[in-house]
PDB file of C-alpha atoms in Angstrom:
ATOM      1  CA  UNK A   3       6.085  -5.699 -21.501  1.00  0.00           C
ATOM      2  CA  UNK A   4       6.063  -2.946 -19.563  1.00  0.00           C
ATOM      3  CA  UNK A   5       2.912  -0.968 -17.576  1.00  0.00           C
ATOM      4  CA  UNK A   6       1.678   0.351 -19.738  1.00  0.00           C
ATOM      5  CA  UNK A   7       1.639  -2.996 -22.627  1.00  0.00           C
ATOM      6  CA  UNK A   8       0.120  -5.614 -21.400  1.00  0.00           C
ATOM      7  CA  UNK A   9      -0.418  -9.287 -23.359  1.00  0.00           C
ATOM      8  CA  UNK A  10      -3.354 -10.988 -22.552  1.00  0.00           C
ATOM      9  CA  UNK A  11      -1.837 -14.464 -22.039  1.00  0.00           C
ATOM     10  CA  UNK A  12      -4.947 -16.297 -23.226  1.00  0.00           C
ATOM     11  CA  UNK A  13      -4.666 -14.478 -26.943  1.00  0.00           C
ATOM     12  CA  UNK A  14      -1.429 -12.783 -26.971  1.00  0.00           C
ATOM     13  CA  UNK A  15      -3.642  -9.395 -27.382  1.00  0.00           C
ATOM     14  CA  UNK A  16      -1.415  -6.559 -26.072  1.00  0.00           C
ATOM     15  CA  UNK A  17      -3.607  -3.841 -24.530  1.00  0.00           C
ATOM     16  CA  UNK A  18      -2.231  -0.465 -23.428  1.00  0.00           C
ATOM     17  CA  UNK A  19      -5.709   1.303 -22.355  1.00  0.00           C
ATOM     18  CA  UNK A  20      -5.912   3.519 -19.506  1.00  0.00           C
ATOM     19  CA  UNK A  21      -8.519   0.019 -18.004  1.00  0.00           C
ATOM     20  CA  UNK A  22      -5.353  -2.193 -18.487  1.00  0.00           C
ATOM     21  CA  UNK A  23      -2.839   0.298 -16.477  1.00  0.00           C
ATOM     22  CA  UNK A  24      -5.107   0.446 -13.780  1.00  0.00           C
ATOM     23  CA  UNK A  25      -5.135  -2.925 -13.194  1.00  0.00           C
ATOM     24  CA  UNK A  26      -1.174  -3.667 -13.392  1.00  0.00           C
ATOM     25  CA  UNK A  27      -1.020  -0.606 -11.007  1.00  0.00           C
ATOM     26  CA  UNK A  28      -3.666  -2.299  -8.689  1.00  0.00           C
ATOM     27  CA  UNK A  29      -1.022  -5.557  -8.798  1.00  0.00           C
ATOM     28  CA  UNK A  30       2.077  -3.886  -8.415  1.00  0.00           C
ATOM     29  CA  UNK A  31       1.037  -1.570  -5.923  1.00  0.00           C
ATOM     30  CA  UNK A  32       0.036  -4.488  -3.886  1.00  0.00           C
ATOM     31  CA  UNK A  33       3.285  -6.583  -4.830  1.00  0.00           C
ATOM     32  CA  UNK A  34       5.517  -3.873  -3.249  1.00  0.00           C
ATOM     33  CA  UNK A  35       3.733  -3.290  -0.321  1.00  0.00           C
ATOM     34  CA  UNK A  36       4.258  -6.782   0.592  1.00  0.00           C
ATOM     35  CA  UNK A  37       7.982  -6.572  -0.639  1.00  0.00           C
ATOM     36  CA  UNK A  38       8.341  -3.905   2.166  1.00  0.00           C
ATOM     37  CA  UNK A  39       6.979  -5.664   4.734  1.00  0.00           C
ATOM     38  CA  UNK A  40       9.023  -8.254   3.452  1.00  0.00           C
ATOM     39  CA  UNK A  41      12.109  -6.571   3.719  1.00  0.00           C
ATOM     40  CA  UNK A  42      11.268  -5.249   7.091  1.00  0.00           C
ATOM     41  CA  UNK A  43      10.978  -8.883   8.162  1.00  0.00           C
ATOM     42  CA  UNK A  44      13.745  -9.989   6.868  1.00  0.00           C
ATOM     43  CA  UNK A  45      15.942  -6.572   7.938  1.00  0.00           C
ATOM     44  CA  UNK A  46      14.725  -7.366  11.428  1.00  0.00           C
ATOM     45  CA  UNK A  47      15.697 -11.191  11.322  1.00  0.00           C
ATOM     46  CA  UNK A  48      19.025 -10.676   9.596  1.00  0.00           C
ATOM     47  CA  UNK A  49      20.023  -7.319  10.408  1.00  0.00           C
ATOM     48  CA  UNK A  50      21.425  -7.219   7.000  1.00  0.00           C
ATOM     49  CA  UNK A  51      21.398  -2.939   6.546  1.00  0.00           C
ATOM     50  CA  UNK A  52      20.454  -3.969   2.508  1.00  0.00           C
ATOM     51  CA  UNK A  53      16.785  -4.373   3.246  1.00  0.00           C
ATOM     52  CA  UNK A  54      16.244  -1.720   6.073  1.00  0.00           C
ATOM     53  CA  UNK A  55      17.502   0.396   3.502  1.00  0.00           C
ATOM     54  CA  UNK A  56      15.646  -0.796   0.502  1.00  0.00           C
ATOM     55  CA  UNK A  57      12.373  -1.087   3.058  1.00  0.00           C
ATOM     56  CA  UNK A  58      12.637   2.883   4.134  1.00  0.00           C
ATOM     57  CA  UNK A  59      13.337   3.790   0.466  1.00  0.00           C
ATOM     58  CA  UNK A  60      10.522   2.422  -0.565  1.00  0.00           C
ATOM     59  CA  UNK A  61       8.566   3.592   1.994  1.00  0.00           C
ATOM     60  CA  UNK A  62       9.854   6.918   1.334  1.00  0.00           C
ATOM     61  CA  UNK A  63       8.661   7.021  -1.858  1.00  0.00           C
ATOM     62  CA  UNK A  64       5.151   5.708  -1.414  1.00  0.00           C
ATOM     63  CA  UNK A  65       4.764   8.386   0.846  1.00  0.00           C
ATOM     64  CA  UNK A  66       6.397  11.065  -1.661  1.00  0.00           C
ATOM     65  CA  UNK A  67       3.566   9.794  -4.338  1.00  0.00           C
ATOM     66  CA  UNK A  68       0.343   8.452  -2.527  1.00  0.00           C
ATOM     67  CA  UNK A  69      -1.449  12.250  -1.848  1.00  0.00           C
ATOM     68  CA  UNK A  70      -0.411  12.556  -5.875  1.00  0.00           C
ATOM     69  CA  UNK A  71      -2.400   8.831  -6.693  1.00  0.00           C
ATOM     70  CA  UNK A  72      -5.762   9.772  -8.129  1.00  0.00           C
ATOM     71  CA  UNK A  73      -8.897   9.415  -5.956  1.00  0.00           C
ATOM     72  CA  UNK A  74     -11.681   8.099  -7.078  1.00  0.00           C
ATOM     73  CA  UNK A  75     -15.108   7.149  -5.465  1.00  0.00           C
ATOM     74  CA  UNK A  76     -15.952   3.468  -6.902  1.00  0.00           C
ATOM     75  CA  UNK A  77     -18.690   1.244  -6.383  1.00  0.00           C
ATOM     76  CA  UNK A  78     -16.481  -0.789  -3.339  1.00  0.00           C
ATOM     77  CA  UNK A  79     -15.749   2.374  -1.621  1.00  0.00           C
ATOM     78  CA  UNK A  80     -12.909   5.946  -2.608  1.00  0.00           C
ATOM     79  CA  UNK A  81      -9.400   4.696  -2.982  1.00  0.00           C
ATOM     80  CA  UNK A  82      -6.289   6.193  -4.258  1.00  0.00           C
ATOM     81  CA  UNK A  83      -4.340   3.742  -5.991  1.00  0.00           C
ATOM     82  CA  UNK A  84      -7.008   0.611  -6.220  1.00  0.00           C
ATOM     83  CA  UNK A  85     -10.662   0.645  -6.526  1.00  0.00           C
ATOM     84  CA  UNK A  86     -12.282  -0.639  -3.629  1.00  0.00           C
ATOM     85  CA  UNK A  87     -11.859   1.078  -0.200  1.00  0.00           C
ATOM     86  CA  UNK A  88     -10.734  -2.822   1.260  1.00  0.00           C
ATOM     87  CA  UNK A  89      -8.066  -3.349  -1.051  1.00  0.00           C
ATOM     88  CA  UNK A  90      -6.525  -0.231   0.365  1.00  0.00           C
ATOM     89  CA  UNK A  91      -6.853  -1.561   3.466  1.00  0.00           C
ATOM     90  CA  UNK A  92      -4.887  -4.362   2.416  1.00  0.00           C
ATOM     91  CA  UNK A  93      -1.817  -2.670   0.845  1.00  0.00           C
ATOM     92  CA  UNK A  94      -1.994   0.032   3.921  1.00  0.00           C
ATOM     93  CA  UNK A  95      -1.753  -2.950   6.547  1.00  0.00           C
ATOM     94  CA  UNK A  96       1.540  -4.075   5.297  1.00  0.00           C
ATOM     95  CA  UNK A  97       2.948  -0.642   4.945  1.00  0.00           C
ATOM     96  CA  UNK A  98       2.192  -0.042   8.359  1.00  0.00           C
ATOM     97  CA  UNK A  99       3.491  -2.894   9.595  1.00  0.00           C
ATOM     98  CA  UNK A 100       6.609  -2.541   7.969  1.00  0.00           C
ATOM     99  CA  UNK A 101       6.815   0.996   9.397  1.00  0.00           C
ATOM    100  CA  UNK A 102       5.836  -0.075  12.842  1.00  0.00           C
ATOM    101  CA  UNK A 103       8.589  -3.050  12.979  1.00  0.00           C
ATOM    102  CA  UNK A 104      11.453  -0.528  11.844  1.00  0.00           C
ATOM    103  CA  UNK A 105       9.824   1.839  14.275  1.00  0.00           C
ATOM    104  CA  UNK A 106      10.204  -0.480  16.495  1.00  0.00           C
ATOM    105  CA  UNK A 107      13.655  -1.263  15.641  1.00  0.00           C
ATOM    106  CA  UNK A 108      14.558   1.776  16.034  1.00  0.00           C
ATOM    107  CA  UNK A 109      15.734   2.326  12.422  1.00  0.00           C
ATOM    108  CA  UNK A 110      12.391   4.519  10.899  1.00  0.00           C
ATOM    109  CA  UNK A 111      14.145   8.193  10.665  1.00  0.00           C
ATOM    110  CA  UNK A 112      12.259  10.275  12.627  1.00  0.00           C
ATOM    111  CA  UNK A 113      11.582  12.589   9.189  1.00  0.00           C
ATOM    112  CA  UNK A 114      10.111   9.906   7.651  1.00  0.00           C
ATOM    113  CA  UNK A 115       8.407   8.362  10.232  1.00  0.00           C
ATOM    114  CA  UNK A 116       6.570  12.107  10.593  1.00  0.00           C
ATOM    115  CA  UNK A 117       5.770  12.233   6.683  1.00  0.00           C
ATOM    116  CA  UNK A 118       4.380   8.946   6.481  1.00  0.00           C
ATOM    117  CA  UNK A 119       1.612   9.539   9.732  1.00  0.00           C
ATOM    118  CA  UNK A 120       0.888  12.680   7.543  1.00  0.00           C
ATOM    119  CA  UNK A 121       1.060  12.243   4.007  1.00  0.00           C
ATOM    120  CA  UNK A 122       0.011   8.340   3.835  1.00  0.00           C
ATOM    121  CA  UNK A 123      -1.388   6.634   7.440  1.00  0.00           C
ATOM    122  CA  UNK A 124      -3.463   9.274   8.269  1.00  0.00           C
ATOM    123  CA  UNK A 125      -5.311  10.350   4.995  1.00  0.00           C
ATOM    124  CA  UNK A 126      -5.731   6.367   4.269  1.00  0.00           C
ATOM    125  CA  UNK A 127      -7.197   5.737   7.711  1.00  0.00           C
ATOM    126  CA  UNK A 128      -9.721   8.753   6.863  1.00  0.00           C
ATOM    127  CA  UNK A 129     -10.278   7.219   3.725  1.00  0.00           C
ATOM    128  CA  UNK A 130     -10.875   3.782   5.040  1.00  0.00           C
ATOM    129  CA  UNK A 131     -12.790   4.733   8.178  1.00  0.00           C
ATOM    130  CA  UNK A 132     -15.112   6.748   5.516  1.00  0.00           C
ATOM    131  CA  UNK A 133     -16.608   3.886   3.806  1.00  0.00           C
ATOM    132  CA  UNK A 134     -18.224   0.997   6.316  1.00  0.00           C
ATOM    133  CA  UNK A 135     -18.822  -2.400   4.355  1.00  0.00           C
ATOM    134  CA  UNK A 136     -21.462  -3.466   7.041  1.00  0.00           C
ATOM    135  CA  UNK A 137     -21.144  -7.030   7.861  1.00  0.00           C
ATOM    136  CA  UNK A 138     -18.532  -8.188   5.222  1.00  0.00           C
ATOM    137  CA  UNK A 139     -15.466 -10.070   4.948  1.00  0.00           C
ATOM    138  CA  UNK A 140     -14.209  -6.463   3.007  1.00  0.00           C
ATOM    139  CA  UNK A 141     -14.891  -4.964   6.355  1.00  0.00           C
ATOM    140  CA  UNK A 142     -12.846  -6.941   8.129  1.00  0.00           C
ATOM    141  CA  UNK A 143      -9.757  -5.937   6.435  1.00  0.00           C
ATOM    142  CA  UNK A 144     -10.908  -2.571   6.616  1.00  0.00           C
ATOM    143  CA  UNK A 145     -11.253  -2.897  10.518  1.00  0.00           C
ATOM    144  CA  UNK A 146      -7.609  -4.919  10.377  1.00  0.00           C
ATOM    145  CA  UNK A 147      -6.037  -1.611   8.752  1.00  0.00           C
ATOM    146  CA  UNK A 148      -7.803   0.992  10.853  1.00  0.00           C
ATOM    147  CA  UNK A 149      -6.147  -1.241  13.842  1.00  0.00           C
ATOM    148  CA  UNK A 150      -2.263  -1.481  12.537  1.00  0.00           C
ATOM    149  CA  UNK A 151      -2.879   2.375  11.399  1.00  0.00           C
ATOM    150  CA  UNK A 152      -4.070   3.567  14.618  1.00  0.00           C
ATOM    151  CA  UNK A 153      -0.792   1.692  16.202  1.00  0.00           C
ATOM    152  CA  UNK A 154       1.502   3.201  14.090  1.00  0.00           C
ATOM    153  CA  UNK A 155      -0.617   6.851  14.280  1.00  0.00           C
ATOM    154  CA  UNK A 156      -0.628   6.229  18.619  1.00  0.00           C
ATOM    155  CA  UNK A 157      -4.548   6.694  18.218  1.00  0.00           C
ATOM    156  CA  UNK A 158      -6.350   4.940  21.243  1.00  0.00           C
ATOM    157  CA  UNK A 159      -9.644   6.112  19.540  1.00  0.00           C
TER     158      UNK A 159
END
């Protein structure tokens, strides 16, 4: 299959509407983002210069695309690639993890470091900080994001 064929593996269906690409994208999106703060783990337990590389590539590119992901204002809150404000939150955390260990590391290019506080932390922080859940477990992860995005962003605020 590919994104945009999908087989329903309870009737072997395949669906390729714009409804079923959305929802791989809201998967993958979240698959990768853990993959780079995977690979930022293991980069900084290994040194192995395989997944630094493969982490800031990837990071590169999610930065390249994310102002380019549509926006839309859903019943859970705007988002770019998902459809809930919290699931944002979710994906963003690990990205900005990952950035902040190789920051840390001293292996996040100062370039890219730069674009991503731009292009990707700081319009998702906005985004996130835009839409309070009240007293939910959604806000939590909100609150969880705003707090890895301000570290990476140096916002005491």
């Amino acid at each position: 299959m590919s994104p945009h064929a999908h087989r329903c593996t309870a009737c072997g269906r395949i669906w390729s509407t714009e409804q079923s690409h959305r929802w791989w994208v809201y998967w993958y999106q979240l698959w990768l983002a853990e993959r780079v703060w995977m690979l930022a783990l293991e980069f900084g337990l290994s040194g192995e210069a395989r997944y630094e590389k493969r982490a800031l590539a990837t990071l590169a590119e999610l930065v390249r695309r994310y102002e380019a992901y549509p926006g839309a204002d859903n019943v859970l809150g705007p988002s770019r690639p998902f459809f809930s404000t919290y699931i944002e939150s979710v994906w963003v955390l690990q990205l900005a993890a990952a950035a902040g260990l190789l920051e840390d590391l001293g292996r996040l290019p100062a370039d890219l470091g730069r674009d991503l506080r731009v292009h990707l932390f700081r319009p998702s922080a906005a985004l996130i900080a835009d839409f309070d859940e009240g007293r939910s477990n959604r806000q939590a992860w909100n609150a969880a994001a705003l707090f890895a995005l301000g570290r990476v962003l140096d916002d005491r605020g």
